[in-house]
XYZ file of C-alpha atoms in Angstrom:
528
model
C 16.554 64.471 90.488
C 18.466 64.340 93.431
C 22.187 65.752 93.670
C 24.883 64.552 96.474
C 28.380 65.875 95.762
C 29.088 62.636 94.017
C 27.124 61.110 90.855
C 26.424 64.452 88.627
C 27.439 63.496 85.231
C 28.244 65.547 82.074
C 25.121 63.986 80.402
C 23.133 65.615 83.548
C 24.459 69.032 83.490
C 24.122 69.128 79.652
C 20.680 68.527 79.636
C 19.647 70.724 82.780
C 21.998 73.860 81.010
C 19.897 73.126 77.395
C 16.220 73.853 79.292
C 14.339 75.779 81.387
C 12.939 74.951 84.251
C 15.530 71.900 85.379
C 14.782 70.799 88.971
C 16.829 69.070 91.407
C 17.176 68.858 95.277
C 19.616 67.516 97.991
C 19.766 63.880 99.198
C 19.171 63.493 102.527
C 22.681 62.367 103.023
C 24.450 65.159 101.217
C 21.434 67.783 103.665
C 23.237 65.725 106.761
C 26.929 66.043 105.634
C 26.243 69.978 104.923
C 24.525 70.157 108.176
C 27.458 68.085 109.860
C 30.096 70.837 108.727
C 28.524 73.736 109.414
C 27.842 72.533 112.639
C 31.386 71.912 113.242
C 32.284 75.714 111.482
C 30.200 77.043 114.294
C 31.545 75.150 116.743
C 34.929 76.449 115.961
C 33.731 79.633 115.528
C 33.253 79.684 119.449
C 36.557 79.081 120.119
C 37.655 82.214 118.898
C 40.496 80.186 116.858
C 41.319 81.712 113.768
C 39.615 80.183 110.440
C 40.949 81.363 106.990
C 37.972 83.095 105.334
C 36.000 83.033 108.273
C 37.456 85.205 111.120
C 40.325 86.050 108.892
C 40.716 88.395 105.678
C 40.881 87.086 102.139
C 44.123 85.687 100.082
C 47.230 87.853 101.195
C 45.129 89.377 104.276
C 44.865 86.291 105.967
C 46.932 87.778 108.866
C 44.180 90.268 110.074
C 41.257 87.948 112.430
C 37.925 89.527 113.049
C 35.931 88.571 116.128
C 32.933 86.262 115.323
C 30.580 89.179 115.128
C 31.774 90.362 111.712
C 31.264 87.062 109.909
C 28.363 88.021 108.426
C 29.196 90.945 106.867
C 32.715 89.856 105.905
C 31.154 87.604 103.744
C 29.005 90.159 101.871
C 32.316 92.758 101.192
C 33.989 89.773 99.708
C 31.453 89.394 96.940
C 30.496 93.035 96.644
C 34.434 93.796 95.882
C 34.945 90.981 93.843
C 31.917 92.891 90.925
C 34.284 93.744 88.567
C 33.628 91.465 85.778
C 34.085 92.615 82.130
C 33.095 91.561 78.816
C 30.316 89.768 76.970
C 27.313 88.008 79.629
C 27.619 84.447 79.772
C 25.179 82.438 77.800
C 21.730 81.270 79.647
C 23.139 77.259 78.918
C 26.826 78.240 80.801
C 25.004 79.890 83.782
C 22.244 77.131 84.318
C 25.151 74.324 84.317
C 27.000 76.751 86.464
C 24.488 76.901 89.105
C 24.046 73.152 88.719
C 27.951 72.566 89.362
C 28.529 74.775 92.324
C 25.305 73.268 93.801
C 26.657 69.937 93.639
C 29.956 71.008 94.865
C 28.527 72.592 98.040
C 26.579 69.444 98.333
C 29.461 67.041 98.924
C 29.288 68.581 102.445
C 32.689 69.742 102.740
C 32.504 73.681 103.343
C 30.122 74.253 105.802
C 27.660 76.481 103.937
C 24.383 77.138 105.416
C 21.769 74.591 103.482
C 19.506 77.490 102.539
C 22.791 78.227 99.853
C 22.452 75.188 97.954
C 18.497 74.993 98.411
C 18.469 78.629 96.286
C 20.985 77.761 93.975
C 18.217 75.161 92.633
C 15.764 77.400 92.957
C 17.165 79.279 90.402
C 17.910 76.440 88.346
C 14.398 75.634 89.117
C 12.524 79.234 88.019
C 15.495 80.281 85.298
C 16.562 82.707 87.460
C 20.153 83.350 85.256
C 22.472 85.603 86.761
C 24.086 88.516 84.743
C 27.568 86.988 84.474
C 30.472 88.976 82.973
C 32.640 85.958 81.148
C 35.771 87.826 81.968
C 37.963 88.386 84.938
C 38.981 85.032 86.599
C 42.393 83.585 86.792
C 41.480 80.311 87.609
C 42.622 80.295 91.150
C 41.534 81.134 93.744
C 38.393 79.634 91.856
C 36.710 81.909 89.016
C 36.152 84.796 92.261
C 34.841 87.179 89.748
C 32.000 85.719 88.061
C 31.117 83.729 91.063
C 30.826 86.709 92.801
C 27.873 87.692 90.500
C 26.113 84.585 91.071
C 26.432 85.213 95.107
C 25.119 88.739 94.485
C 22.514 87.612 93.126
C 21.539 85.173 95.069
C 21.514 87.789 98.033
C 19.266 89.973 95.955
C 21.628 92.351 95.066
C 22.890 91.349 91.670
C 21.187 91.726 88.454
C 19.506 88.515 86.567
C 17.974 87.131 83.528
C 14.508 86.288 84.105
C 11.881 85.472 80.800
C 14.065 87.578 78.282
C 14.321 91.057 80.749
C 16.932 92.095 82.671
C 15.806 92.738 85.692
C 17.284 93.052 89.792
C 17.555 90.497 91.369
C 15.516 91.123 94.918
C 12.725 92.527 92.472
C 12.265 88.809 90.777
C 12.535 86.888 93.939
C 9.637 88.804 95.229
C 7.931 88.343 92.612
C 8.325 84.291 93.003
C 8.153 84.988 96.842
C 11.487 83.682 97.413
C 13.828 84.929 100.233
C 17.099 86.326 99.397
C 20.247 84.353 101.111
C 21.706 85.468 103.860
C 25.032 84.709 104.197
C 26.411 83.797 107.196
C 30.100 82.742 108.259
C 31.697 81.515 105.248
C 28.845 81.167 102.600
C 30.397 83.722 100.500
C 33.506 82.640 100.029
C 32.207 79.027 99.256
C 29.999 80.235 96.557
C 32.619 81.661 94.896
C 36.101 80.057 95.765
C 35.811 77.235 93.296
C 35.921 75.879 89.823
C 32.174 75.775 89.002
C 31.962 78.668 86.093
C 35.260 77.049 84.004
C 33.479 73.914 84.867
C 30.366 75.009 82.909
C 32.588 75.882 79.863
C 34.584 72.616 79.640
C 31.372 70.351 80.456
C 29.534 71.840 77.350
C 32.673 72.509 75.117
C 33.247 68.314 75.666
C 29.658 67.686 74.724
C 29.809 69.946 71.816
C 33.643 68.613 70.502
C 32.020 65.109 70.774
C 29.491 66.156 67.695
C 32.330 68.004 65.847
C 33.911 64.760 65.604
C 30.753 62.855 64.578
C 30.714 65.850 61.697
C 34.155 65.524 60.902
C 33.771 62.191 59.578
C 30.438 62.930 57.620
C 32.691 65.803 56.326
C 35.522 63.582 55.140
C 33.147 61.521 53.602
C 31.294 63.346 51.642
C 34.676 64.696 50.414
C 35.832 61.451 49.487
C 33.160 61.325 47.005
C 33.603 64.864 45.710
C 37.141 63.953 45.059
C 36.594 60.230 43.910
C 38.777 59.203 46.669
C 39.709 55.463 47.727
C 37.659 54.442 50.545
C 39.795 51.528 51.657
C 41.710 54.253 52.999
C 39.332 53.439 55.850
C 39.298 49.904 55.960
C 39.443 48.064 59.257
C 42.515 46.042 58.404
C 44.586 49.160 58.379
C 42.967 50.837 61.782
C 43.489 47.556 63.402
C 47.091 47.409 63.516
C 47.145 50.877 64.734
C 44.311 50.338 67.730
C 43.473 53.904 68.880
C 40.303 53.565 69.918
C 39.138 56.956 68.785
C 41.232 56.727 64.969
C 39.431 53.023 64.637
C 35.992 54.538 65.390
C 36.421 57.664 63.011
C 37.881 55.097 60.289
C 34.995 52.459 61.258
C 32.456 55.512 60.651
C 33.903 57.029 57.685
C 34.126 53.498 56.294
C 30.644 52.633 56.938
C 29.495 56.124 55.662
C 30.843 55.573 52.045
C 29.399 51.780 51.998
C 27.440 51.280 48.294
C 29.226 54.442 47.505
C 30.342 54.624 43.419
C 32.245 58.064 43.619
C 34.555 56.599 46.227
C 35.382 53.136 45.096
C 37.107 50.226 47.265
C 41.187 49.772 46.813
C 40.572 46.833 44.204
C 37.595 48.894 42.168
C 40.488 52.046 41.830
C 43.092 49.533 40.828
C 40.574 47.818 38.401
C 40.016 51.148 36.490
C 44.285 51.070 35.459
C 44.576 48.887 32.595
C 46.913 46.310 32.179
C 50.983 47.492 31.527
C 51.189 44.778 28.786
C 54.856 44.917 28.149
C 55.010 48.442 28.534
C 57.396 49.776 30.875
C 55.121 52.945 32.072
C 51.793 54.410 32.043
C 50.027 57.156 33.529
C 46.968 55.654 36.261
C 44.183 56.572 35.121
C 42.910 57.345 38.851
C 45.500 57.660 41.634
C 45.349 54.961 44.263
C 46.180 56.652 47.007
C 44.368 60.312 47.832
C 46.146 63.156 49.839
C 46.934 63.397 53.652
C 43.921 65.188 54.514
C 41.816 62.895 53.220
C 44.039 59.693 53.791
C 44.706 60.175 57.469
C 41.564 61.853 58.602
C 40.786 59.286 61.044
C 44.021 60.154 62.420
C 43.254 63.195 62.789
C 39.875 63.031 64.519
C 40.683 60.214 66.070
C 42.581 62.138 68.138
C 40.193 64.255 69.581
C 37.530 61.168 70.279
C 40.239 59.675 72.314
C 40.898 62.653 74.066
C 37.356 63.193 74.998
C 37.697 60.584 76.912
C 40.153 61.314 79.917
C 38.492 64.662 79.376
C 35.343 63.544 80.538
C 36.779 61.496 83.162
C 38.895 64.969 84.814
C 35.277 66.487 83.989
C 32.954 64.154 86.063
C 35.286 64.267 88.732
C 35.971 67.991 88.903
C 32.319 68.603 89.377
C 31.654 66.152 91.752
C 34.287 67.775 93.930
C 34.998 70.613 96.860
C 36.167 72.716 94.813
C 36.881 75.246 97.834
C 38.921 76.098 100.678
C 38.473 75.924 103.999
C 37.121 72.400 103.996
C 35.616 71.067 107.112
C 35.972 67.570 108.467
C 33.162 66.383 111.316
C 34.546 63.144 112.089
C 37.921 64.222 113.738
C 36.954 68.349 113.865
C 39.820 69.403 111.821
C 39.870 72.521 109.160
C 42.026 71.726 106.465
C 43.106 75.068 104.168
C 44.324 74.228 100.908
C 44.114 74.797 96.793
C 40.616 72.753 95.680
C 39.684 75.797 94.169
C 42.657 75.630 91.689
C 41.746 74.792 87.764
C 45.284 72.578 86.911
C 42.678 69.670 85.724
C 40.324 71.844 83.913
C 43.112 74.375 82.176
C 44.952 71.622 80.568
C 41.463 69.644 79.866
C 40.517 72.924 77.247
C 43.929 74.068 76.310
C 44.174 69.691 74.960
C 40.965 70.043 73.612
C 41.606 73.483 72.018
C 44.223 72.128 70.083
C 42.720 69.132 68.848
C 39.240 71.175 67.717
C 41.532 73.574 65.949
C 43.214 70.495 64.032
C 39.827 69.453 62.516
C 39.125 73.054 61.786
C 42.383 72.600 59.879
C 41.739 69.434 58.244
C 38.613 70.447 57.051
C 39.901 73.344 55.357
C 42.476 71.288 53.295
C 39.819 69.299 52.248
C 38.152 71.878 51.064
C 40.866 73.200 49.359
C 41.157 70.223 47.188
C 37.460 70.720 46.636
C 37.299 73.833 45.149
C 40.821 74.006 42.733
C 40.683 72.317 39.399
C 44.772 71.498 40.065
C 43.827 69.010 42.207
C 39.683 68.383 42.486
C 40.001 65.415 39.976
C 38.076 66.664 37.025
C 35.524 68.870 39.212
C 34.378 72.636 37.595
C 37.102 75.243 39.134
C 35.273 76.633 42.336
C 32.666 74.296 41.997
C 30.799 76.482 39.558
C 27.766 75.049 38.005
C 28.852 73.154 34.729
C 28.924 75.690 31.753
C 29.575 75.603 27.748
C 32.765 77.933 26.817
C 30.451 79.725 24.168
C 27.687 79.934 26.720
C 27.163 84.019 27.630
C 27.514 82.634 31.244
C 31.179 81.846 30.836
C 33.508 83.081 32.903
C 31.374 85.359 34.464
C 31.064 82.779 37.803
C 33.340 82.358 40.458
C 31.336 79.331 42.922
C 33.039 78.996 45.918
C 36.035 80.887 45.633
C 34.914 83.299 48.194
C 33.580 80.720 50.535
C 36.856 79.164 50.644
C 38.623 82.342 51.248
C 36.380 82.820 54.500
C 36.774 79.329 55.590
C 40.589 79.994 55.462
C 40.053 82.778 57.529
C 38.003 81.051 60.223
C 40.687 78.404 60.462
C 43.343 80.505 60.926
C 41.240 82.160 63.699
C 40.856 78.592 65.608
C 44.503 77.690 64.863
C 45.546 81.360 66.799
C 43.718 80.429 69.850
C 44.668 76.820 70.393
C 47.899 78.814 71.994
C 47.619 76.896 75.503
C 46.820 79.450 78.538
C 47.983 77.834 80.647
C 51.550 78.919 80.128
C 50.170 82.340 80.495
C 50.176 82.131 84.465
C 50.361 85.538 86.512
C 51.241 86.053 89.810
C 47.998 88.480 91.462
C 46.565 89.620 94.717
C 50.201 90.710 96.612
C 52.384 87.640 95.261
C 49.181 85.158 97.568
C 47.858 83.996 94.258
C 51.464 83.800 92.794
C 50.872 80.353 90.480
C 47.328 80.657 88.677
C 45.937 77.579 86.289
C 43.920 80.496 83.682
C 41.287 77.875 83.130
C 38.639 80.221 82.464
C 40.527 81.863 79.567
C 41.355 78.526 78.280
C 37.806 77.235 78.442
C 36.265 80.029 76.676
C 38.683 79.896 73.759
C 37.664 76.236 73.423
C 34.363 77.453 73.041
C 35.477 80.068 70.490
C 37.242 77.382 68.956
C 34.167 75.045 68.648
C 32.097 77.860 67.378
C 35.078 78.296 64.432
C 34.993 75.041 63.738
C 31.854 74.496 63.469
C 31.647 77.573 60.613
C 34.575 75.573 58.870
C 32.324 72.161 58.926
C 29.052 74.399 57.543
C 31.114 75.906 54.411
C 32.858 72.745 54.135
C 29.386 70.712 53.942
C 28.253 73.153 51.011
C 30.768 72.298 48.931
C 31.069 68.980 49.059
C 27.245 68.832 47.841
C 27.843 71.023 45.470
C 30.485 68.728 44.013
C 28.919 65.383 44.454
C 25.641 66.833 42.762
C 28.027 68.329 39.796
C 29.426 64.103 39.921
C 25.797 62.777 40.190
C 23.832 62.520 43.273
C 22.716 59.040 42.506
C 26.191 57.561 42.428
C 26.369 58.829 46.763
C 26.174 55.991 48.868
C 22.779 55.931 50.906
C 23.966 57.593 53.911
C 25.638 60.305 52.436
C 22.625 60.850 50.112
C 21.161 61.402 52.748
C 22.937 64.092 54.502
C 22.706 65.811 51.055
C 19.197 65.728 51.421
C 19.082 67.024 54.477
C 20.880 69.872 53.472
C 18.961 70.818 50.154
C 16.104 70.839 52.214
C 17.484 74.360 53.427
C 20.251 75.367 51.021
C 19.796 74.744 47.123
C 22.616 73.861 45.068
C 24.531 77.243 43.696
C 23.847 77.693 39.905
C 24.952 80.970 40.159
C 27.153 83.202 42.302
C 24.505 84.861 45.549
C 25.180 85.971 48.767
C 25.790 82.545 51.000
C 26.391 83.768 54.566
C 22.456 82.653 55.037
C 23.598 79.113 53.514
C 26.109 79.001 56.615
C 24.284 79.658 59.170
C 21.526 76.993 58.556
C 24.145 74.405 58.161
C 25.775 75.584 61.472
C 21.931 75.118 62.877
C 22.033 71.850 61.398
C 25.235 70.801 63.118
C 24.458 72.130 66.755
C 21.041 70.400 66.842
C 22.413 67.258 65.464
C 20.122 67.173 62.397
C 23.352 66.543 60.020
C 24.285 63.230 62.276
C 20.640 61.857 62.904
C 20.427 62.023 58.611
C 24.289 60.407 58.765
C 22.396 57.995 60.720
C 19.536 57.336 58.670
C 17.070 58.781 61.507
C 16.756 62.114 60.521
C 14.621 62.679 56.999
């Protein structure tokens, strides 16, 4: 697969961070606009004219020009003083799709890198070379400097990598492969690492993985619906048409279609049908409410929030990593230099801290589902906590406490999400002597997306145990076939709780079960 600066898509980047061994290369148009550039850098170079980055110190010491001669080095003291990351290593699928990204970005042809830069970028990409990257450290602008810098280190044989599960330097691996480390002349340094392409990596994987939270939202809702006996022409197409979101139609379309043949959660006219007549009375009591709570009631307007979202998300995504995201940028056809703020993360910031918020609100409505669920105020005739179904003079009695616990940690993991979807990009610092005096922080905003998604997705998994629980304590074979079969899918793995055990193993399988899409391929009738 060949990359150009201009038709990487999310899809693409997903799949090359998820696997080993991804290999691209560089049109031969994007090879001659690179070429094109750097010839013009050196070309300017000769003049002896000043060139921010180039002949000229970094941020606020872009008053102090070096003569031509220095270039070289420059380049390698800007990455070597830039190696102060902290914090947790990146994850092997955030590094791959970083190396992608800033590949493709240098490929556009704009900043006059050297072609052997963007040729070893996909070499590592190629041989799962993964750089040790610190996740913490970048402002956002100019560019994620910090952790870029430990990609260009590496690249240079300096830094340290992950190769086949070791830790190991960097020059010792590309001898090994009999690959040449990069040297870096004029200005390859600072376009490695003056750019968006690590926050990039974040935000391209956090979309891909909000876009199955919302799938699992809905299979969430409703196999709640059952649990609860809820009304499912709460969904009904009539009622989502007259408000047209795309995103609430296609949640409420889904949800709908989910709880088709379903005899837990009836139709509007089956609920009515179970009232009896007033027949002169003046009151009674329903003997089933027709209309169920907000959480359940306006879940598709609540996840249809965040499918809509995803996408102008994806749209600001495809673009920002099909861009120069750095600075100088060189122009062959006229032999202008233009300095200015690619490198900045405005788009990608407010991409996360939007999506942040929106993740966090599913993590939220989730939990009031489960809430519902699990207390015999309000679960509509269900056992309190879900226990297993017990005589009062049975030794057994009281003695069992279901879920209780389970919905005291799901409480906790929402109010973890709901803490973080605080938007950083109000958090903006001036740095580096008042030069870097407006920063976007979309680093910081992108990983707490991903914190986020991670939360949520514990909140979905605890949520998803006990609403099988309850529809097997209503009857299995009243489910409609689709959500049978998601309950299936999960009693594969986790069996239903007759008595209180340890359950943290029961969440992590359905949390496997949600990242590898298992739960929506069953949902879909593909995956049993």
């Amino acid at each position: 697969m060949k990359i150009d600066g201009h038709d990487l898509s999310i899809g693409q980047t997903v799949a090359a961070a998820s696997r080993e061994g991804s290999v691209f290369s560089v049109s031969k148009d994007a090879l001659n606009a690179m070429n094109a550039s750097r010839d013009l850098k050196l070309e300017i170079l000769k003049t002896g004219k000043p060139i921010y980055g180039v002949t000229t110190g970094f941020g606020d010491s872009v008053n102090r020009q070096i003569s031509p001669e220095k270039t070289a080095r420059l380049q390698n003291e800007l990455i070597r003083y830039h190696l102060n990351g902290t914090g947790p290593l990146a994850s092997d699928e955030v590094v791959r799709a970083t190396l992608l990204i800033r590949a493709n970005c240098l490929a556009r042809g704009n900043s006059g890198v050297s072609t052997p830069v963007v040729e070893r970028l996909l070499d590592f990409l190629e041989h799962d070379i993964l750089p040790a990257i610190p996740e913490r450290g970048s402002v956002g602008a100019s560019g994620d400097l910090v952790p870029l810098c430990y990609l260009a280190s590496a690249l240079t044989g300096e830094g340290r990598v992950r190769y086949r599960g070791e830790v190991r330097q960097a020059a010792d691996v590309l001898s090994q492969l009999g690959l040449e480390p990069v040297l870096l002349e004029a200005k390859d340094g600072l376009a490695l690492i003056n750019g968006t392409s690590f926050s990039a990596a974040f935000a391209v994987l956090n979309t891909e993985a909000a876009a199955q939270l919302a799938e699992v939202a809905d299979i969430c809702t409703a196999l709640a619906s059952e649990g609860m006996l809820g009304n499912r022409g709460h969904y009904a197409p009539f009622i989502h048409d007259h408000k047209p979101h795309r995103g609430q139609r296609a949640s409420a379309a889904l949800i709908h279609d989910l709880l088709q043949g379903s005899a837990l959660a009836m139709t509007y006219d089956q609920v009515v049908d179970l009232n009896g007549p007033l027949e002169g009375r003046h009151y009674q009591k329903l003997t089933r409410s027709i209309q169920d709570r907000y959480s359940l009631r306006c879940a598709p307007h609540v996840t249809g929030v965040l499918r809509d979202m995803l996408e102008w998300v994806r749209t600001w995504m495809t673009v920002e990593i099909n861009s120069s995201s750095d600075n100088p940028l060189f122009e062959p056809s006229t032999g202008n230099v233009y300095s200015g703020g690619n490198f900045y993360g405005g788009h990608v910031v407010t991409a996360m801290d939007s999506l942040k918020t929106a993740v966090a609100g599913i993590a939220d409505l989730l939990d009031r589902q489960l809430a519902l669920l699990v207390d015999e105020k309000f679960n509509n005739g269900l056992t309190p906590n879900l226990i297993a179904r017990v005589e009062d003079d049975d030794t057994e009695a009281g003695l069992q406490h279901g879920f209780k616990g389970m919905q005291i940690a799901c409480s906790a993991l929402t109010a973890e999400a709901l803490k973080n979807a605080g938007p950083a990009s109000t958090f903006s610092r001036s740095t580096e002597a008042h030069n870097q005096d407006k920063v976007s922080m979309a680093p910081i905003a992108a990983r707490d997306a991903r914190t986020i998604i991670e939360l949520t997705r514990e909140v979905a998994a605890i949520h998803l145990l006990a609403a099988c629980q309850a529809v097997e304590l209503r009857g299995v074979e009243e489910m409609s076939p689709r959500t049978r079969a998601v309950h299936a899918r999960i009693r594969k793995e986790v069996p239903f709780a007759a008595k209180d055990r340890q359950m943290d193993g029961d969440i992590a399988a359905v949390v496997e079960m949600i990242s590898s899409g298992a739960l929506t391929e069953a949902a879909a009738g593909s995956g049993l």
